[in-house]
Short mmCIF file of C-alpha atoms (C1' of nucleotides) in Angstrom, two decimals:
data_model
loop_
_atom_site.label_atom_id
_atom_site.label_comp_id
_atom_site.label_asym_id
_atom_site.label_seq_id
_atom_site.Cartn_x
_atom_site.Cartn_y
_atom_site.Cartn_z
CA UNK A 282 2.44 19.47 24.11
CA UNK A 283 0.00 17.39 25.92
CA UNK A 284 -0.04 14.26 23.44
CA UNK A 285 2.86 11.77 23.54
CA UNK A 286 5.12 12.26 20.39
CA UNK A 287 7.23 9.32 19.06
CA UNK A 288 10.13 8.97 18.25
CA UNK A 289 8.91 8.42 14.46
CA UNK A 290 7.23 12.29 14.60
CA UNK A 291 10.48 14.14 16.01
CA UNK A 292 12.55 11.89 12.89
CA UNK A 293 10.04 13.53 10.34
CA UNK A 294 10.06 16.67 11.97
CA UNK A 295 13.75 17.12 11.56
CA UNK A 296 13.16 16.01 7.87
CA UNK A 297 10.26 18.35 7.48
CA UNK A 298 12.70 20.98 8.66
CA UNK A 299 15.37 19.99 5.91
CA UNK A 300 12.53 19.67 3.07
CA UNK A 301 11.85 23.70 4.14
CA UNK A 302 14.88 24.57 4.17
CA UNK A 303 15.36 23.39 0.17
CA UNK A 304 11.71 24.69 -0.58
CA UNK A 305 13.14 27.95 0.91
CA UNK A 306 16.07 28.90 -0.80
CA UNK A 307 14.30 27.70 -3.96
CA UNK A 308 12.59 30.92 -2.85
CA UNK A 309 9.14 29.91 -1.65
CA UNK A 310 7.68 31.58 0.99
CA UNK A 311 4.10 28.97 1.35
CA UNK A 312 3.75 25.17 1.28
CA UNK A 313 0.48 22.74 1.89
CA UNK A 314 1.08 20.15 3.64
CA UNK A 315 0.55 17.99 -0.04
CA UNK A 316 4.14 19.32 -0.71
CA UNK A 317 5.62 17.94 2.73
CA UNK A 318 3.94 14.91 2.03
CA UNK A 319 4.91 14.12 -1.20
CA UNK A 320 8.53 15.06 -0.29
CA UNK A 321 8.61 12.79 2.36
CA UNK A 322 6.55 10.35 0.76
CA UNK A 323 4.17 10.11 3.50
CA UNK A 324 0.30 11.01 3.73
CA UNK A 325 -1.07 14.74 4.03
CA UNK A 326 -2.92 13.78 6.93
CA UNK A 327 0.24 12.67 8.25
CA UNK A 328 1.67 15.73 8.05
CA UNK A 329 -0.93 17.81 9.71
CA UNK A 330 -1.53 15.86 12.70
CA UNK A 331 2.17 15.63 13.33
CA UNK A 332 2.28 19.34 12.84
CA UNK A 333 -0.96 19.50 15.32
CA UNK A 334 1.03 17.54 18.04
CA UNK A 335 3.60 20.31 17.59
CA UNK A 336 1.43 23.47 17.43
CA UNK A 337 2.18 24.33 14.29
CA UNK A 338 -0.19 26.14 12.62
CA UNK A 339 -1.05 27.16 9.07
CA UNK A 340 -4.38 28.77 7.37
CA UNK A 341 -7.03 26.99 6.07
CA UNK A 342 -6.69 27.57 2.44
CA UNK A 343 -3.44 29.45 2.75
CA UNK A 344 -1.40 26.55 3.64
CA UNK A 345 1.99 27.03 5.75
CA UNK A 346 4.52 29.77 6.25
CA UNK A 347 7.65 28.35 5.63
CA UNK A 348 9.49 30.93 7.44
CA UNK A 349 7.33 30.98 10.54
CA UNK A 350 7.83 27.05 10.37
CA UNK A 351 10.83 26.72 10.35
CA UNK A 352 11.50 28.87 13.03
CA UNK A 353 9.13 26.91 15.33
CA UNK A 354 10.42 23.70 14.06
CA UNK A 355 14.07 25.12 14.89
CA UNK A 356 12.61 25.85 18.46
CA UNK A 357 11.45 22.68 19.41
CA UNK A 358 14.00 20.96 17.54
CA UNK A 359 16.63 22.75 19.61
CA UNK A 360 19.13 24.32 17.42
CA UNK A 361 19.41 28.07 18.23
CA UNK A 362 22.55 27.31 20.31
CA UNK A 363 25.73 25.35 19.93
CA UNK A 364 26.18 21.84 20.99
CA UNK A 365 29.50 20.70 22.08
CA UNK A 366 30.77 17.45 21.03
CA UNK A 367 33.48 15.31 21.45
CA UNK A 368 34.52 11.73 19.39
CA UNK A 369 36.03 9.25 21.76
CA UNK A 370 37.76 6.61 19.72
CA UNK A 371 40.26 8.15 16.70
CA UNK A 372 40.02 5.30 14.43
CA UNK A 373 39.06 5.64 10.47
CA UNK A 374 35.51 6.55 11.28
CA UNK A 375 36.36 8.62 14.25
CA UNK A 376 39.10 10.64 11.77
CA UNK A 377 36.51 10.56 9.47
CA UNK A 378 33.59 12.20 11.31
CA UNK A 379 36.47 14.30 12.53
CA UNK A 380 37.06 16.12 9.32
CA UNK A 381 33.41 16.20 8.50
CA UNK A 382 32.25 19.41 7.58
CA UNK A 383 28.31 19.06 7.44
CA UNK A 384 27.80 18.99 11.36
CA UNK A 385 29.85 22.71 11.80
CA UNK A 386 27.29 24.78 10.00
CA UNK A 387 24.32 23.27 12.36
CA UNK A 388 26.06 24.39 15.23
CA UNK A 389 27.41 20.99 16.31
CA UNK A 390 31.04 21.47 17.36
CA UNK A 391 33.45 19.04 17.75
CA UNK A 392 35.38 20.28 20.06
CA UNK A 393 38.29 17.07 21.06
CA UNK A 394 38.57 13.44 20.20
CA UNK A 395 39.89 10.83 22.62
CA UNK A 396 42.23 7.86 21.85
CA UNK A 397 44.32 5.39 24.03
CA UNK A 398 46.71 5.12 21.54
CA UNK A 399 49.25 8.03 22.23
CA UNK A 400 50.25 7.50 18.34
CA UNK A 401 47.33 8.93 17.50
CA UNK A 402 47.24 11.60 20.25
CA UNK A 403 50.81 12.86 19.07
CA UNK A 404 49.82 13.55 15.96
CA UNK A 405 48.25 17.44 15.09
CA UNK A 406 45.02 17.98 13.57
CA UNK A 407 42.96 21.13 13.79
CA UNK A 408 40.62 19.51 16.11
CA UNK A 409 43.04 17.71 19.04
CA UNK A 410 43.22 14.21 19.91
CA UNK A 411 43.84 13.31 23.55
CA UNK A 412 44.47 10.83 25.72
CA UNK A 413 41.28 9.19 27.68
CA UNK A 414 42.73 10.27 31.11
CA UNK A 415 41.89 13.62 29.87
CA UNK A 416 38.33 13.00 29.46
CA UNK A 417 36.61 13.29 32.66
CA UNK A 418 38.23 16.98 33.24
CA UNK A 419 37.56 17.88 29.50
CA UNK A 420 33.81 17.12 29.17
CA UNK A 421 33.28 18.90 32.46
CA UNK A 422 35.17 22.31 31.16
CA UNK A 423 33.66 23.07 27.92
CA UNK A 424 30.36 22.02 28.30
CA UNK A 425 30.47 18.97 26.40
CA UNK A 426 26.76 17.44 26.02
CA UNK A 427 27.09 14.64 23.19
CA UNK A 428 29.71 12.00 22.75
CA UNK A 429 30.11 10.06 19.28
CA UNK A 430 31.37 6.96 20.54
CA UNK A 431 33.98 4.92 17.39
CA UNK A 432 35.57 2.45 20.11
CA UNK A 433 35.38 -1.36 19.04
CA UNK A 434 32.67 -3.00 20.48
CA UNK A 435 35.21 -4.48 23.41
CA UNK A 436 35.97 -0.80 25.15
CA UNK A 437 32.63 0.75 24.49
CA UNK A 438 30.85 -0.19 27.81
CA UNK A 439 34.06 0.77 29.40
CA UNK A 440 34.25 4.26 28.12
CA UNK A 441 30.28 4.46 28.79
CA UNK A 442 30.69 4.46 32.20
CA UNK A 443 33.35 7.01 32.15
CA UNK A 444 30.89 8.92 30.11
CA UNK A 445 27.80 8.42 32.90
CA UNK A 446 30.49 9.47 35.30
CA UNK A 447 31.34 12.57 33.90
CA UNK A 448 27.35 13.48 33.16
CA UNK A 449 27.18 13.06 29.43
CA UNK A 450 23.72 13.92 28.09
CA UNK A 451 23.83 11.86 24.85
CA UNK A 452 25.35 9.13 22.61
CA UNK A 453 25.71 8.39 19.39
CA UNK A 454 26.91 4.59 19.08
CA UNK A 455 28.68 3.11 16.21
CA UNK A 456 29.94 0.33 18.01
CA UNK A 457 28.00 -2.70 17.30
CA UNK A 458 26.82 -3.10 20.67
CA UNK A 459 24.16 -2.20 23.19
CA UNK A 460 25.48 -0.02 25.72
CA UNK A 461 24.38 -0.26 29.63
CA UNK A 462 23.36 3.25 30.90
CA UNK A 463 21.10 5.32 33.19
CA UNK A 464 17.75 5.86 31.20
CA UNK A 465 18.07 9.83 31.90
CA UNK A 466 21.01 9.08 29.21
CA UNK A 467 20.06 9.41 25.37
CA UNK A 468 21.93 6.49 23.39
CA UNK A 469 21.18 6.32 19.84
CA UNK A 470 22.71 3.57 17.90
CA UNK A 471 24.16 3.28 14.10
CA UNK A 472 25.00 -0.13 13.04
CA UNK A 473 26.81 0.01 9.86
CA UNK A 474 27.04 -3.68 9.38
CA UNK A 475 23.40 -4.46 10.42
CA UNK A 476 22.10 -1.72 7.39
CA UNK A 477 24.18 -3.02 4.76
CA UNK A 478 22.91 -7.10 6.14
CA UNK A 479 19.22 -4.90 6.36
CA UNK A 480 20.16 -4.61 2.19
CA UNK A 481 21.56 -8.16 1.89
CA UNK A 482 18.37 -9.84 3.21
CA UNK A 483 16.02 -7.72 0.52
CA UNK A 484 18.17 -8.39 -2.39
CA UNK A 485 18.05 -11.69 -1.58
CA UNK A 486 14.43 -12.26 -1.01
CA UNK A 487 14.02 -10.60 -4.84
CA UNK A 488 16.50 -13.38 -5.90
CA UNK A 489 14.16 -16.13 -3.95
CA UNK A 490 10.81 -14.73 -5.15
CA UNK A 491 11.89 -15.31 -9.04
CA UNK A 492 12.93 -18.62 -8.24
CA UNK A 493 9.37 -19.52 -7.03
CA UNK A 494 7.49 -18.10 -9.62
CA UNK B 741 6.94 -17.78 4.91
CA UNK B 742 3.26 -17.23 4.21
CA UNK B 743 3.35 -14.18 6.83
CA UNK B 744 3.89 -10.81 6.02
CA UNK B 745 6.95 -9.67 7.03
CA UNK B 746 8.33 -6.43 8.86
CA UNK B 747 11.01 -4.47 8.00
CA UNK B 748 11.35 -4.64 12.27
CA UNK B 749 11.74 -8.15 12.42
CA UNK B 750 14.20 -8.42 10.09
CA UNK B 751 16.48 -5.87 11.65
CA UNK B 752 15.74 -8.31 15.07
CA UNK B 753 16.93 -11.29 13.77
CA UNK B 754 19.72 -9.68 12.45
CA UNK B 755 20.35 -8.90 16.25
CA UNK B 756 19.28 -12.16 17.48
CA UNK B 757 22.08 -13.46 15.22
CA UNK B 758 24.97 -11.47 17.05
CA UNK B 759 23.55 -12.55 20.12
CA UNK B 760 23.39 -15.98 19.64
CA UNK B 761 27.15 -16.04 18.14
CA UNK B 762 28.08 -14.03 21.34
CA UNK B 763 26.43 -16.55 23.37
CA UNK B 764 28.07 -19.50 21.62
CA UNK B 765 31.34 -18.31 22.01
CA UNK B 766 30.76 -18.03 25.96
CA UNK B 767 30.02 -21.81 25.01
CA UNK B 768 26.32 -22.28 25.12
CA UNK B 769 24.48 -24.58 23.32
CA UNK B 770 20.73 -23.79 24.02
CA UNK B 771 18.53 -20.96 24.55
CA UNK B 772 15.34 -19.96 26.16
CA UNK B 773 13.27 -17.22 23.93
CA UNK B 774 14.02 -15.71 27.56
CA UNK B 775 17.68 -15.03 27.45
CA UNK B 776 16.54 -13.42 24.26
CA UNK B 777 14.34 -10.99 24.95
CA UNK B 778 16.80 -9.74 27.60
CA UNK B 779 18.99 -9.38 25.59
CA UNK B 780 17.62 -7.13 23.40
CA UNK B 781 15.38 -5.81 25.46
CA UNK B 782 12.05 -7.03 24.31
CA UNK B 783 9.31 -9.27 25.36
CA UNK B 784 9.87 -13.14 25.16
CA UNK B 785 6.69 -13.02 23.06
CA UNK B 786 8.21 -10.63 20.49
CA UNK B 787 11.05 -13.46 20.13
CA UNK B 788 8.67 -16.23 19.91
CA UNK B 789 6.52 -14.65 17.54
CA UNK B 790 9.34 -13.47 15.31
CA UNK B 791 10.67 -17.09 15.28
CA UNK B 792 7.40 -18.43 14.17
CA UNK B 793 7.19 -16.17 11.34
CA UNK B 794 10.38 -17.20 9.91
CA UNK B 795 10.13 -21.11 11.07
CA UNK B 796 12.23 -21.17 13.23
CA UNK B 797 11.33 -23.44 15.88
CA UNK B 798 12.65 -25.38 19.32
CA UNK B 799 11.59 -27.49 21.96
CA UNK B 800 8.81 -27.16 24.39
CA UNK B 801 10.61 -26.98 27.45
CA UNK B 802 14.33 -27.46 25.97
CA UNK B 803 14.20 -24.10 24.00
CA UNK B 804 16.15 -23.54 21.48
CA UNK B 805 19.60 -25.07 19.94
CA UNK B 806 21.94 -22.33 18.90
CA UNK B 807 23.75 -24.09 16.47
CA UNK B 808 20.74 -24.85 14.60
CA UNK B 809 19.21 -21.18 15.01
CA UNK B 810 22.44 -19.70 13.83
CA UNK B 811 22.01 -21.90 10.50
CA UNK B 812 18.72 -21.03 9.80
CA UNK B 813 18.96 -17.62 10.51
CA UNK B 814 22.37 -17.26 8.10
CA UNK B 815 20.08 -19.00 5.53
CA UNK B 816 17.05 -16.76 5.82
CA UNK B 817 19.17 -13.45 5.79
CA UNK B 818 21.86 -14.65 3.46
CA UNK B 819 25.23 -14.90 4.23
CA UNK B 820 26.65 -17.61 3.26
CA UNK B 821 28.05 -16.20 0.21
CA UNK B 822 29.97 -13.40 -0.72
CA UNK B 823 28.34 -9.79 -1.59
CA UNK B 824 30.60 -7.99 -3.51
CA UNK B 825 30.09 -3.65 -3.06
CA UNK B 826 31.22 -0.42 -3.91
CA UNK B 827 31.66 3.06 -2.80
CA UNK B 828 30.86 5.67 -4.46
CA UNK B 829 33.03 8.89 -3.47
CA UNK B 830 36.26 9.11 -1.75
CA UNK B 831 36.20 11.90 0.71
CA UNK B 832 36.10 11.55 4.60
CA UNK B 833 33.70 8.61 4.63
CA UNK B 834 34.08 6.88 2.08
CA UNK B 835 38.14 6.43 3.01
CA UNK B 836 36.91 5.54 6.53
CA UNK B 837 34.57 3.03 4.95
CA UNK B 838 37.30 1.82 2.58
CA UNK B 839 39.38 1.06 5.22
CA UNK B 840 37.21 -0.95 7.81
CA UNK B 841 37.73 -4.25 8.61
CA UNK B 842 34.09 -5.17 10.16
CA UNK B 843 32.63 -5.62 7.04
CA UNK B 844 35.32 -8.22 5.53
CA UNK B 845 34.78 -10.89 8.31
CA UNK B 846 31.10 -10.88 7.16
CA UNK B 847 31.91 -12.00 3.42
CA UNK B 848 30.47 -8.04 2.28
CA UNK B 849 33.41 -7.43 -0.02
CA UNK B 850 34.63 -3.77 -1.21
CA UNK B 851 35.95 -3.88 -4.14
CA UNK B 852 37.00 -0.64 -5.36
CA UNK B 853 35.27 2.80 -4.43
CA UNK B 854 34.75 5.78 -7.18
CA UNK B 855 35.83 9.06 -7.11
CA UNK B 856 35.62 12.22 -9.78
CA UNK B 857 38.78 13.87 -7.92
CA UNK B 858 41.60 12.50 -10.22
CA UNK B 859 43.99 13.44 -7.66
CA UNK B 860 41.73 10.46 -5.40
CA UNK B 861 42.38 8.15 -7.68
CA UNK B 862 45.71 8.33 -8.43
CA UNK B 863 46.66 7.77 -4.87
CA UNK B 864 47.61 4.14 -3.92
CA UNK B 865 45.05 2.20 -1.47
CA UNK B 866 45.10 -1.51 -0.89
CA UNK B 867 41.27 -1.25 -2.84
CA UNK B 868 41.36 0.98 -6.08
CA UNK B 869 39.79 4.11 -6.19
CA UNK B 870 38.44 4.78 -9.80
CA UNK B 871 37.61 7.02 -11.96
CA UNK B 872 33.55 7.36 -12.18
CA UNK B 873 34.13 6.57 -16.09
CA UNK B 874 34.91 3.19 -15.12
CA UNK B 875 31.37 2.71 -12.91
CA UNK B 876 29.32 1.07 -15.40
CA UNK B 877 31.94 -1.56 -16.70
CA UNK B 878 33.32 -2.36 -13.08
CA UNK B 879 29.70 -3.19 -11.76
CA UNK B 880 29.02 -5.49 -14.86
CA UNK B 881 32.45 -7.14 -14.87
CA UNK B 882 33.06 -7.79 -11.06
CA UNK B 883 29.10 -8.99 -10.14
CA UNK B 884 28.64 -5.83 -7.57
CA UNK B 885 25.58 -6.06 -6.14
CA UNK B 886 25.67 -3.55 -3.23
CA UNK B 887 26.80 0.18 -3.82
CA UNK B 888 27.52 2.49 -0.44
CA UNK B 889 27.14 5.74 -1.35
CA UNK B 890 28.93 8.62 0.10
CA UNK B 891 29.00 11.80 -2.73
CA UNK B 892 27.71 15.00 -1.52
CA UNK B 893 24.10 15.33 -1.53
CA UNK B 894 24.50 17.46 -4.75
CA UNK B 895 25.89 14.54 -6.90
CA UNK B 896 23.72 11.53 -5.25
CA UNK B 897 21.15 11.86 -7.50
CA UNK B 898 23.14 11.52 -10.58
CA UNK B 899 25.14 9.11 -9.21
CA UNK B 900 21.94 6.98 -8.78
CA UNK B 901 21.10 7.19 -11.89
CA UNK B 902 23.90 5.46 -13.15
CA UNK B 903 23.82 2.88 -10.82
CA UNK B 904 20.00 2.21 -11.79
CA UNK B 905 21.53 1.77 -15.13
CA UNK B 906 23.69 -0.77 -14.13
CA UNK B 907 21.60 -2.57 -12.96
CA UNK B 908 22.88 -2.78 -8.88
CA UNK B 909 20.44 -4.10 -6.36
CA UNK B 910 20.68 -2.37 -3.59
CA UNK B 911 22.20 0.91 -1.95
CA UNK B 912 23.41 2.28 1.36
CA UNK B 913 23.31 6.03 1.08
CA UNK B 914 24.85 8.52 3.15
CA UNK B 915 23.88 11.57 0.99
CA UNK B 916 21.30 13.73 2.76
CA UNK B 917 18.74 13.04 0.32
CA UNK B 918 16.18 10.51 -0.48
CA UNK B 919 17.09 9.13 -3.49
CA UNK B 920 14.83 8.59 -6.26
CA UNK B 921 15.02 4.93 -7.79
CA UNK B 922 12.68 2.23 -9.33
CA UNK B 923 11.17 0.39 -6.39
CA UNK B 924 13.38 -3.23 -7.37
CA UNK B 925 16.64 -1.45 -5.75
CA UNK B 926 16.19 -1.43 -2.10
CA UNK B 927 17.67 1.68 -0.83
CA UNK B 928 18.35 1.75 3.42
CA UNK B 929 19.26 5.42 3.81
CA UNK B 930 21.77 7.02 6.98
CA UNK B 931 21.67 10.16 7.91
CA UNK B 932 24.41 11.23 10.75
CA UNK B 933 23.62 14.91 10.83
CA UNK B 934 19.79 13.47 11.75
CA UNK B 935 20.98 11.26 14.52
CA UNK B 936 22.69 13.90 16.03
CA UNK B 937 19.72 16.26 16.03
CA UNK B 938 17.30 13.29 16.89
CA UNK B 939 19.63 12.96 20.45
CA UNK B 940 19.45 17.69 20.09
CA UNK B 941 16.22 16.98 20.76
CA UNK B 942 15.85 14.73 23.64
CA UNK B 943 18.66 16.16 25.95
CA UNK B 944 17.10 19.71 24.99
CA UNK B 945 13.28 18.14 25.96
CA UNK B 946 14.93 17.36 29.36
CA UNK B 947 16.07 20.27 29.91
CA UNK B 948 12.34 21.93 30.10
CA UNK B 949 10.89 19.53 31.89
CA UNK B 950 12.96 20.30 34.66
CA UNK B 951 12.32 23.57 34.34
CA UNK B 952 8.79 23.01 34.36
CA UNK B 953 8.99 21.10 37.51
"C1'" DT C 398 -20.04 32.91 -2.72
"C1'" DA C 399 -17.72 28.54 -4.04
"C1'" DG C 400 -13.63 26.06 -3.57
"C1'" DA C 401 -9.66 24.67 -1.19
"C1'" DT C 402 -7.15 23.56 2.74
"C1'" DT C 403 -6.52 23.16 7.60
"C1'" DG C 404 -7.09 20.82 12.11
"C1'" DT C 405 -9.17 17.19 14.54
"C1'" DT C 406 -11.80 13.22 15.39
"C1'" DA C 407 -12.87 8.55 14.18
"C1'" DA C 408 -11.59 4.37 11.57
"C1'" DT C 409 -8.15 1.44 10.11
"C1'" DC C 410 -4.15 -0.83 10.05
"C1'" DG C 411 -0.11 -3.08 11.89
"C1'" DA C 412 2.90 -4.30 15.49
"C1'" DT C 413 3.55 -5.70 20.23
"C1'" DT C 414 2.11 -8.17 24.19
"C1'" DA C 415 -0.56 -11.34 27.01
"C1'" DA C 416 -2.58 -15.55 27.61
"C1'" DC C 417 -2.86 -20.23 27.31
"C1'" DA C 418 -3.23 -24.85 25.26
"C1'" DA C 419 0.03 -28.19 23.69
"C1'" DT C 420 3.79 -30.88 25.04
"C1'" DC C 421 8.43 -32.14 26.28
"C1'" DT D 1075 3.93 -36.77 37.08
"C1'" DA D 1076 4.58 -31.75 37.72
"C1'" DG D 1077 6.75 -27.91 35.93
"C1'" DA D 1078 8.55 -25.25 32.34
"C1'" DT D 1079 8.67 -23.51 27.86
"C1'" DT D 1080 7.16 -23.29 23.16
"C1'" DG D 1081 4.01 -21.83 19.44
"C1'" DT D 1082 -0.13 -19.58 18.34
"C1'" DT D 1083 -4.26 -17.11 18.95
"C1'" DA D 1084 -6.58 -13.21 20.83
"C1'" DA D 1085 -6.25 -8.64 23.11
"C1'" DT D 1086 -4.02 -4.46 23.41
"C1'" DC D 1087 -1.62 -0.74 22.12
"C1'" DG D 1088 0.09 2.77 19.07
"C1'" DA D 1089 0.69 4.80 14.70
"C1'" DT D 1090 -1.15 5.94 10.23
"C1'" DT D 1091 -4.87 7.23 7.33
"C1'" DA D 1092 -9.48 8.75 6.04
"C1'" DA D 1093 -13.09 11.71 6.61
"C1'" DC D 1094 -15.11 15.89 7.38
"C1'" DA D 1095 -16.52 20.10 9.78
"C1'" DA D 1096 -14.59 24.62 10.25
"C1'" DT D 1097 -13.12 28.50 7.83
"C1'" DC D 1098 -10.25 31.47 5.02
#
DNA sequence: TAGATTGTTAATCGATTAACAATC
DNA sequence: TAGATTGTTAATCGATTAACAATC
């Protein structure tokens, strides 16, 4: 890997991986990268050259083993091993991804969620709920790599640095805020709010455009 | 607006909009495109050039008046009206989503979600949760423009298909899947399962380099 | 062999950044 | 006035796409 890959190529990668997966248990064993492209809606020569930056290699008129792709893909991807994750902040969204069962069979465990709010600690779900002071001790005995952080936007930089303390390796933010943090740290953001405004601003643009013409 | 504009700039002045409302409640009344880009981390060009592309414009030497920004910008993205939306299947996420309160403060209304588990909808929520029977008639009757959609990947599809029919204008799908949809509807797609790998792979790319080192 | 597809290089396109004249 | 900041143009950077030689 001697080029510099974006953050754009490892997005479609993971999406190439999910496309191969589908073309896969639809039982094909070959793709060209015209397939890939026209499932992601991208270019062909798109596809190759990200699959170049990757090493992955096909034959020229045979196309692509999907099998011997997506085991590659899986390797640099990083998914051969479990992740351990924890959700700090048991509101509705923090219940919610709680119960979700689509992370469980990629080998992304939830192992704990955190709350300050000993109502919600008291209660019994199959994954527990405990109180922050636990955190620090928690992370550092089972190997917890990724927090999901549901806090309002008020305690998130808070529980941030309790997370830099106790040598959390990445975050994934849903409060609607941009947390402070070594860079060594991996933060990536979801803003609810600012997709569905994303939404409001095209629809009304439409609306704006038909009133000119 | 005789300047093409970018999906990227759009998201920014959505963020340049909570910015300035968190600097006016601290009680400022002017910015420099400075405080700006610091803010959200980008150059004080970026800010200046994204402002010129949507007219909005300040003082040489005074910068800029946030009251007056705030306006336009609330114009340009629209919301100074109410957009009413929907979800579309009550499991997990769609409850969670049901039941937060950032969205209401921001004049994005849910009013009902849709669910084809009778035993959903029979349940008693401060919004109703329908049966998908009802789907067609409740978009045309209660002006929805905006449908969040959180079915399994399995059902999306279908699910968009009605929703083409009646006629909504834009979507916020959770549902692995890129949906298929005439290119009017603008369709902003989230993918947590992806975020999650997309941080997989940058803590795991860490990891070697030191190991290289 | 002829035709099709890869892999890579070069061209294009678009977005970010720097620079600076205008001016408050 | 001198200094600071905008608004815009030009330069740079990076990502996408086209083109095509290599080759199965």
């Amino acid at each position: 890997m001697n080029n510099k890959i974006s953050k754009n190529s490892i997005r479609r990668l993971i999406r190439y991986r999910t496309v191969l997966q589908r073309f896969q248990n639809m039982g094909l064993g070959k793709v060209f990268s015209d397939n890939l492209a026209e499932a992601l809606d991208i270019k062909a020569s798109q596809v190759r050259k990200d699959f170049s930056l990757f090493n992955l290699t096909g034959n020229k008129r045979g196309g692509y083993v999907i099998g011997d792709l997506l085991e590659k893909i899986t390797n640099i991807i990083g998914k051969n091993r479990t992740y351990n994750t924890i959700i700090i902040g048991a509101g509705n969204l923090g219940k919610a991804l709680l119960q979700y069962t689509g992370f469980e069979k990629e080998d992304i465990k939830i192992k704990a969620a955190f709350d300050i709010d000993p109502a919600e600690t008291h209660k019994q779900y199959s994954t527990p709920v405990l109180p922050m002071e636990n955190l620090h001790s928690f992370i550092q005995e089972n190997d917890i790599e990724i927090a999901i952080l549901t806090t309002p936007a008020l305690a998130a930089q808070r529980v941030m640095d309790l997370l830099v303390k106790a040598n959390i390796k990445g975050v994934l933010n849903f409060a609607p805020i941009r947390l402070k943090a070594p860079k060594e740290i991996f933060i990536n953001n979801v803003n609810l709010l600012q997709e569905l405004e994303n939404i409001i601003f095209f629809i009304k643009e439409k609306k704006e455009k038909i009133a000119v013409i």
